[in-house]
Short mmCIF file of C-alpha atoms and ligand atoms in Angstrom, two decimals:
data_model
loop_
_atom_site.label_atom_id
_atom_site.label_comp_id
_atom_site.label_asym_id
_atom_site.label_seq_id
_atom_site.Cartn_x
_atom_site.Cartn_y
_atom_site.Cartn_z
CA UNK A 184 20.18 -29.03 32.92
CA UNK A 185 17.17 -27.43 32.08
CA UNK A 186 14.09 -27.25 30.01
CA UNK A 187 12.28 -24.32 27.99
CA UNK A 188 8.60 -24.58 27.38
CA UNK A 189 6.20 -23.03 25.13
CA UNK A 190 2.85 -23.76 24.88
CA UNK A 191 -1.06 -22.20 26.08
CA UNK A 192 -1.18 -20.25 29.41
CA UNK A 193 -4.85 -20.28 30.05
CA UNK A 194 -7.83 -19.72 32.19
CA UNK A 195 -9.72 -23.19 31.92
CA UNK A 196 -13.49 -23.65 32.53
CA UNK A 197 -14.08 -27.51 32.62
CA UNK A 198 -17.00 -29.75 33.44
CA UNK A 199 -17.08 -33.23 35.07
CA UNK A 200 -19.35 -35.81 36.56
CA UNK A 201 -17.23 -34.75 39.93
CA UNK A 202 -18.04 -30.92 39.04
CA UNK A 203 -16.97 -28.03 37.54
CA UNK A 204 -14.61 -24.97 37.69
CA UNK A 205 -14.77 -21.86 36.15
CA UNK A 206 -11.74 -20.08 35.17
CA UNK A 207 -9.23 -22.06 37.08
CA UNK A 208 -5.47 -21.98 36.23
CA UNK A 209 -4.79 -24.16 33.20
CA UNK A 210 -2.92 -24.58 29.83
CA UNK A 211 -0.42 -27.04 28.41
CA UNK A 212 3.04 -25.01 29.72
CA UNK A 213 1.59 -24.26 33.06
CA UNK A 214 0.57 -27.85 33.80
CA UNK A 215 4.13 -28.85 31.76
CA UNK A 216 5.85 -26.10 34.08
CA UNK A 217 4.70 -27.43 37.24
CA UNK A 218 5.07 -31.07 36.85
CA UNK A 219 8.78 -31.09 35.48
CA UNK A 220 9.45 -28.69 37.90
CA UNK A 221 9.82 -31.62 40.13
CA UNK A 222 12.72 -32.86 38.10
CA UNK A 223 14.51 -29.95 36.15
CA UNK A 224 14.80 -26.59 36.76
CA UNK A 225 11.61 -25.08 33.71
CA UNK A 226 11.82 -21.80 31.74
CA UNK A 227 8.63 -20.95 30.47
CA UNK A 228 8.04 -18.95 27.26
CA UNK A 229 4.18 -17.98 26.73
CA UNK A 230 2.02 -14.63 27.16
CA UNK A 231 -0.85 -13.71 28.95
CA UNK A 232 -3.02 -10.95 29.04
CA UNK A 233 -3.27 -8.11 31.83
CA UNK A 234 -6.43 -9.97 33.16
CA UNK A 235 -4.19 -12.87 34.16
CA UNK A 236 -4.71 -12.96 38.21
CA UNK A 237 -1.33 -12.05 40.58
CA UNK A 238 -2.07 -15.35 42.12
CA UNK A 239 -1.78 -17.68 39.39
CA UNK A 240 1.05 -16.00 38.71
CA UNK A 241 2.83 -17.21 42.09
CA UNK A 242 1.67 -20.60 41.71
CA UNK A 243 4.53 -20.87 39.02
CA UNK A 244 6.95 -18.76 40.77
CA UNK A 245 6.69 -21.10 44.05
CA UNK A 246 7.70 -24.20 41.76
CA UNK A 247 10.16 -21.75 40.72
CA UNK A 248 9.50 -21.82 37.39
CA UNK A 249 11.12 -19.30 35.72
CA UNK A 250 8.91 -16.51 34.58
CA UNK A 251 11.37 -14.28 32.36
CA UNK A 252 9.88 -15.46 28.99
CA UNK A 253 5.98 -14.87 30.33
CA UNK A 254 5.20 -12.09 28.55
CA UNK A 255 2.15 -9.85 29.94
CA UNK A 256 0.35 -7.67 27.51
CA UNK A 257 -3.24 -5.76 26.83
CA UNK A 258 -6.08 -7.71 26.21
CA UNK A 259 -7.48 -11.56 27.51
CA UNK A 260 -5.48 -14.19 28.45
CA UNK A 261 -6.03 -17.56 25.98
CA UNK A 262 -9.33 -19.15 27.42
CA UNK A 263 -10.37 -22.75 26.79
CA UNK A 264 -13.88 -24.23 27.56
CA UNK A 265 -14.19 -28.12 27.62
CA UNK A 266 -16.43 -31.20 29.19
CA UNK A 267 -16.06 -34.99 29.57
CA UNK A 268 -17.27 -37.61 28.86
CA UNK A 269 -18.29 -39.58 31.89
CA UNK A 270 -15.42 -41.96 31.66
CA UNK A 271 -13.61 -39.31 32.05
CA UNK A 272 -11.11 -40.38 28.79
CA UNK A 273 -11.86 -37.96 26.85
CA UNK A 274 -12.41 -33.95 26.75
CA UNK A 275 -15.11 -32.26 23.75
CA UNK A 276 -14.35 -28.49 23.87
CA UNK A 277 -17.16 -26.37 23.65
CA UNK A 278 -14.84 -23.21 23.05
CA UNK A 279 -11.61 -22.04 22.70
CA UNK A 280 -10.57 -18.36 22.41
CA UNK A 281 -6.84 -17.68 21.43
CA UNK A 282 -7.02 -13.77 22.22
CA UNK A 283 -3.13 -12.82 23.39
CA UNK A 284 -1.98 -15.94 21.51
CA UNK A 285 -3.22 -14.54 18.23
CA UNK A 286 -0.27 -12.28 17.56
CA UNK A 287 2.20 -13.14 20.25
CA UNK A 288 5.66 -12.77 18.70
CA UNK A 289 7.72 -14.80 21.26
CA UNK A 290 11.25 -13.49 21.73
CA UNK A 291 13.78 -15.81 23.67
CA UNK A 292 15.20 -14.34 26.59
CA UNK A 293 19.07 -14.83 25.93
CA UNK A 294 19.63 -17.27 28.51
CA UNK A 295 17.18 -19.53 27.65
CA UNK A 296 18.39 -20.10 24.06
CA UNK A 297 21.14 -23.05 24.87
CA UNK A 298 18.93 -25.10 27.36
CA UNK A 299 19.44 -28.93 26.46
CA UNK A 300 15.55 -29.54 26.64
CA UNK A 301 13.14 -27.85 24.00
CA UNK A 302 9.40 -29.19 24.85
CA UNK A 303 6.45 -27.41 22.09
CA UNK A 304 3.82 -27.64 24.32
CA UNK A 305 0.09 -27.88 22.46
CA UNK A 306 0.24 -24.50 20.88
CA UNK A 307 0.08 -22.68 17.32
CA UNK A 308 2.66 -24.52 15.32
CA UNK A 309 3.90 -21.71 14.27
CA UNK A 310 4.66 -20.33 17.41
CA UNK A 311 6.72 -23.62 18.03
CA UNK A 312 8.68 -22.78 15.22
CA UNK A 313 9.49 -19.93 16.37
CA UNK A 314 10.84 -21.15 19.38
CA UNK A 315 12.78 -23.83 18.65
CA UNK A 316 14.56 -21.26 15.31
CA UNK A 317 15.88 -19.30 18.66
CA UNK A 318 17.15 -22.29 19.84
CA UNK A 319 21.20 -23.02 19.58
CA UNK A 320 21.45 -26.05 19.45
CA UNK A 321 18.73 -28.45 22.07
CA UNK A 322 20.00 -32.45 22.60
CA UNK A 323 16.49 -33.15 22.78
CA UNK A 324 12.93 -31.31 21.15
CA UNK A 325 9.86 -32.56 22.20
CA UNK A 326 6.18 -32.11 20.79
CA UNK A 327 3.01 -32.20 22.05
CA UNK A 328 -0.19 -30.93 19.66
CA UNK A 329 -3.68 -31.76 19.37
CA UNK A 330 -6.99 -32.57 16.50
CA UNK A 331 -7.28 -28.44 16.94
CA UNK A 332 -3.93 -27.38 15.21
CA UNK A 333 -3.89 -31.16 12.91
CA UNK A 334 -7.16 -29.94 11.37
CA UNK A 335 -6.39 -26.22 10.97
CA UNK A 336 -2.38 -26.33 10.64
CA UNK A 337 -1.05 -28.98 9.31
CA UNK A 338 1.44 -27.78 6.80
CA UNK A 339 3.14 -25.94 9.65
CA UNK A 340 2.92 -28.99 12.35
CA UNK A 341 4.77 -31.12 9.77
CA UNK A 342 7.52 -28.93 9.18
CA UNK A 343 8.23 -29.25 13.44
CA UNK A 344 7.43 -32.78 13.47
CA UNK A 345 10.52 -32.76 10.86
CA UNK A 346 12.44 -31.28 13.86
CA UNK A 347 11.24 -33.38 16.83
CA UNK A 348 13.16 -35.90 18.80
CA UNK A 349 9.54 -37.62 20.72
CA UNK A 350 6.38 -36.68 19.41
CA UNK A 351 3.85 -36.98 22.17
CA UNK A 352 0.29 -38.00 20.86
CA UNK A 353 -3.13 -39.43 22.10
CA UNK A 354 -4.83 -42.68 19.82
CA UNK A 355 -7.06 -40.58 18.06
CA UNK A 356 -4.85 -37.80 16.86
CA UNK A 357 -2.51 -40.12 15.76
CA UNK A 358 -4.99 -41.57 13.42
CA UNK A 359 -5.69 -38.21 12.43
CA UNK A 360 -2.18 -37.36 11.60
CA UNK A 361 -1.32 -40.46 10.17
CA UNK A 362 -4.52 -41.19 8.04
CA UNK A 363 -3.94 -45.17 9.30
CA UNK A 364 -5.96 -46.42 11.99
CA UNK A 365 -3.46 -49.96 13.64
CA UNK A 366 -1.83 -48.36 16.35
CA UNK A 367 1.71 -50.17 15.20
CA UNK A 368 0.97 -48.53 11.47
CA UNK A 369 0.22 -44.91 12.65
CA UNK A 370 3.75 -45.58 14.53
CA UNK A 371 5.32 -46.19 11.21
CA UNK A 372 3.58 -43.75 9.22
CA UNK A 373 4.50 -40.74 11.88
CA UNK A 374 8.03 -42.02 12.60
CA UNK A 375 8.53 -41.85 8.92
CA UNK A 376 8.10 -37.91 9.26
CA UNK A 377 10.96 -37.04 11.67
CA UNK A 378 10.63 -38.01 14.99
CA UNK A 379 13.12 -40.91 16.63
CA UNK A 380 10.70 -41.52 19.22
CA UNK A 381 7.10 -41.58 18.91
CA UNK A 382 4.88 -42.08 22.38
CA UNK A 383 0.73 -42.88 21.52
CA UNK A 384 -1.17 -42.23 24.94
CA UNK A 385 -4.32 -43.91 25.30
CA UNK A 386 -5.75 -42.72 28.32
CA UNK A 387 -6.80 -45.10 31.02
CA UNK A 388 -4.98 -48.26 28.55
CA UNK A 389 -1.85 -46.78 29.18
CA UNK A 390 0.89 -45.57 26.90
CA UNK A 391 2.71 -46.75 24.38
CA UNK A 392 6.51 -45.82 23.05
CA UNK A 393 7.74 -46.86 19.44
CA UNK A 394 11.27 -46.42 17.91
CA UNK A 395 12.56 -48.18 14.36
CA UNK A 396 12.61 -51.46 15.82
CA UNK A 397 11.80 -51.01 19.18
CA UNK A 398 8.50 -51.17 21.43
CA UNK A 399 6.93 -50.99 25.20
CA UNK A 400 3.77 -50.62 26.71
CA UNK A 401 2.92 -49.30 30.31
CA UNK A 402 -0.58 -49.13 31.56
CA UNK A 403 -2.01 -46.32 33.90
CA UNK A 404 -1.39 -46.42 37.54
CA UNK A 405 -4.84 -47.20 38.37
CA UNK A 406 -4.87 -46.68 42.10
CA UNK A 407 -5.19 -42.54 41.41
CA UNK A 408 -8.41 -40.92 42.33
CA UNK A 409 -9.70 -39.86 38.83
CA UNK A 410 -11.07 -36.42 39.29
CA UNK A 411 -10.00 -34.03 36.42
CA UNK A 412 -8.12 -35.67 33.36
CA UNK A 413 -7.34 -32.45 32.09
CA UNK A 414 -2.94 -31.60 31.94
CA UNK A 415 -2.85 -35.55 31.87
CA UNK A 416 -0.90 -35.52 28.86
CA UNK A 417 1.35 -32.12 29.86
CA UNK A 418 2.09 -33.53 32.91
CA UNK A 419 3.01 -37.03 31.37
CA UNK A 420 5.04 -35.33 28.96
CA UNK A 421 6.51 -33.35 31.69
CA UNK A 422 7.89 -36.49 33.66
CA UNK A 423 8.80 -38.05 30.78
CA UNK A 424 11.04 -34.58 29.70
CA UNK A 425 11.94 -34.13 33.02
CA UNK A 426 13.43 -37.50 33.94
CA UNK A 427 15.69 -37.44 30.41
CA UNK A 428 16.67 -33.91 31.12
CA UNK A 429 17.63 -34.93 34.66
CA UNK A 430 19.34 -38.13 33.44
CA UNK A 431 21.06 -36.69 30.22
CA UNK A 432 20.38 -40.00 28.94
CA UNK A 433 18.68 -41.09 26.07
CA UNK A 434 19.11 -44.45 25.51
CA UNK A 435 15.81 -47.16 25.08
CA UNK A 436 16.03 -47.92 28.61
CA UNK A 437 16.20 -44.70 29.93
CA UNK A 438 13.13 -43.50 27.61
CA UNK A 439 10.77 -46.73 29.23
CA UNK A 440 11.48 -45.63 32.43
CA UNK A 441 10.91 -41.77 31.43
CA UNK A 442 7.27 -43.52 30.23
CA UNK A 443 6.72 -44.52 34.25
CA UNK A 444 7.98 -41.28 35.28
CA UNK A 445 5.22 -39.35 33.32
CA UNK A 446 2.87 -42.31 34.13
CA UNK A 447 3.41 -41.83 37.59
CA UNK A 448 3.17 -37.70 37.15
CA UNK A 449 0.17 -37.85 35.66
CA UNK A 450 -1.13 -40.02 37.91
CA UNK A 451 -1.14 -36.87 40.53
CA UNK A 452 -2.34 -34.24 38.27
CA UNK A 453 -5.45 -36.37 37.40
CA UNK A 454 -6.38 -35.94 41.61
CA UNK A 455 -7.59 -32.54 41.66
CA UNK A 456 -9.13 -29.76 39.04
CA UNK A 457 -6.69 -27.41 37.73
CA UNK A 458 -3.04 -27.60 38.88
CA UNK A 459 -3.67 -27.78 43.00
CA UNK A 460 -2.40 -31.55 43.43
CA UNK A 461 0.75 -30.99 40.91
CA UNK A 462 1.46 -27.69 42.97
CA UNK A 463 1.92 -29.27 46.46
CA UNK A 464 3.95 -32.86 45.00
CA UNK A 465 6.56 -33.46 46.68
CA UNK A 466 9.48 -35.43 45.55
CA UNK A 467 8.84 -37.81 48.33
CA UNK A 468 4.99 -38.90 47.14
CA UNK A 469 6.50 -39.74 43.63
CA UNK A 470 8.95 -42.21 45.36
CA UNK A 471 6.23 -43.75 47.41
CA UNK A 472 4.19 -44.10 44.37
CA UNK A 473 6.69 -45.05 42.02
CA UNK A 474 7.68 -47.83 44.38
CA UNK A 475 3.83 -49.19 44.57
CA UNK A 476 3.70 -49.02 41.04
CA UNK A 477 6.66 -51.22 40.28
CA UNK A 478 5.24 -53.81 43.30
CA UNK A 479 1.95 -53.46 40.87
CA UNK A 480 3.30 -54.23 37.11
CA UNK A 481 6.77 -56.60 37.96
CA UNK A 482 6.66 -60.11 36.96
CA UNK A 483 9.22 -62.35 36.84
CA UNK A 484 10.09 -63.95 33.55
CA UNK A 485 11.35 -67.50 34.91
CA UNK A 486 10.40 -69.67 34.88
CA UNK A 487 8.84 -70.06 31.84
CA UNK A 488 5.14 -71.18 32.70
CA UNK A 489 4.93 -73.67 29.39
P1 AMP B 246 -4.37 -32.02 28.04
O1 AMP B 246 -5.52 -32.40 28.92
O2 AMP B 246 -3.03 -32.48 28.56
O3 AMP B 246 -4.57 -32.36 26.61
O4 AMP B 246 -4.25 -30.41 28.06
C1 AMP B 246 -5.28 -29.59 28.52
C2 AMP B 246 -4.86 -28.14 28.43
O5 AMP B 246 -4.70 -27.78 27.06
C3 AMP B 246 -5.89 -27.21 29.00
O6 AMP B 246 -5.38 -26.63 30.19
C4 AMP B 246 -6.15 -26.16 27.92
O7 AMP B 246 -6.03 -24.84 28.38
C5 AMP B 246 -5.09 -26.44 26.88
N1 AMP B 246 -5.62 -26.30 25.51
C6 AMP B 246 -6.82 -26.69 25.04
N2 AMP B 246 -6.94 -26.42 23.72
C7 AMP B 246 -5.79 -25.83 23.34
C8 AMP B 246 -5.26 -25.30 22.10
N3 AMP B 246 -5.98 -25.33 20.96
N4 AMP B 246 -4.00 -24.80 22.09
C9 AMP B 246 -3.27 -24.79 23.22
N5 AMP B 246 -3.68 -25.25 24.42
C10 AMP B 246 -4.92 -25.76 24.49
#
């Protein structure tokens, strides 16, 4: 079982209270990649530009994450530019320069094309269609996007989210795409466009998953040491991919505890800048933490305090 990305491959320069860092490893697949390469094996499809450093470059192949459909070609590699707020929620970008994205053409490497798992990382919708039309046949697509391609691409982002299983999404956007502004009513609204599953992150409130008729709620694990937020929603996507993929299960139960394992994911990413914290998890942290975090949110039902 395995799961093909695509989505940004970037060089991220981001500023913090805690700091800043200039040209660090970043981008939606490579903080995907790494995080659900604790679950699945991850083929990533993406392109960078002959300025991309060697060493970045073996960051993914340590996770082994497979590298086949990274292609490398002349000129810059995608750059993004952002700073936060203090609370750390949320990110304004100052600048984002597409450069090798503009006309990547992304072919599938054969073996990639009957994974199970299709995620569309926050990238060009276009390019995700691209993707997932070289696609045989994937159980599951997921979708990830953001105000950047709502705003300038819409047409093109609905004709995906007409092809998505679970549409990933913070508050905000989800306002944006939906045009409502009740949480429960940009649910609808969105489900009524495609997706089965539609999951509303709200930063440090926690997450929220809606089906036709069904509902749940997790908050964050709030024991992490907040120091970068940025990849929190890649890597909670990734855990949240990961653990289905891993399962090959997609029933309601199975997608609220995919919610904890991307809760508990992200949790780690948000402990360092760039990817370094997501690079050295091991399999035997996420127990230890998943554990803690059931201690923290279990109740017990009975008996009834009324
Ligand atoms: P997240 O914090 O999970 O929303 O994702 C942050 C990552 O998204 C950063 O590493 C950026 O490089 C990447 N990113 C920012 N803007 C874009 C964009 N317009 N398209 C694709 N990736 C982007």
């Amino acid at each position: 079982m395995s799961i093909v990305v695509v989505g940004s491959v970037a060089l991220d320069s981001v500023t913090n209270i805690h700091g800043k860092i200039e040209e660090g490893l970043g981008g939606s697949a490579v903080y995907f990649s790494l995080a659900a390469s604790l679950f699945t094996p991850v083929s990533l499809v993406a392109v960078v530009g002959r300025d991309f450093p060697d060493n970045f470059r073996a960051l993914l192949a340590d996770r082994k994450v497979d590298l086949t459909g990274l292609s490398v070609v002349p000129g810059a590699t995608f750059r993004w530019v952002g700073e936060y707020t203090p609370d750390l929620n949320r990110a304004i970008t100052l600048d984002t320069q597409l450069n090798v994205f503009k006309d990547f053409k992304p072919d599938l490497p054969v073996e990639y094309r009957t994974a199970p798992t299709l995620f569309l990382a926050n990238i060009d919708p276009v390019l995700q269609l691209e993707v997932l039309n070289q696609m045989a046949k994937p159980r599951l697509v997921g979708l990830d996007t953001m105000n950047f391609w709502i705003e300038r691409q819409r047409e093109d982002l609905m004709k995906v989210l007409r092809r998505t299983t679970i549409l990933f999404i913070n508050e905000d956007e989800a306002k944006m795409l939906s045009g409502k502004s009740m949480m429960l009513d940009c649910a609808r609204a969105i489900l009524d466009c495609g997706p089965e599953t539609v999951v509303i992150k709200r930063g440090a409130a926690g997450v929220s998953l809606f089906q036709k008729g069904n509902m749940f709620s997790a908050p964050v694990y709030s024991a992490a040491r907040v120091i970068d937020t940025t990849g929190a929603g890649d890597s909670f996507a990734a855990g949240f991919m990961g653990y289905l993929t891993r399962e090959d299960n997609y029933s309601w139960e199975h997608l609220k505890r995919a919610a904890i394992c991307g809760t508990i994911t992200a949790s780690f990413n948000i402990e360092s800048f760039s990817i370094h914290r997501l690079h050295g998890l091991r399999t035997d942290e996420f127990s230890g933490r998943w554990r803690e975090f059931a201690a923290m949110t279990s109740y017990t039902t009975t008996p009834d305090p009324l």
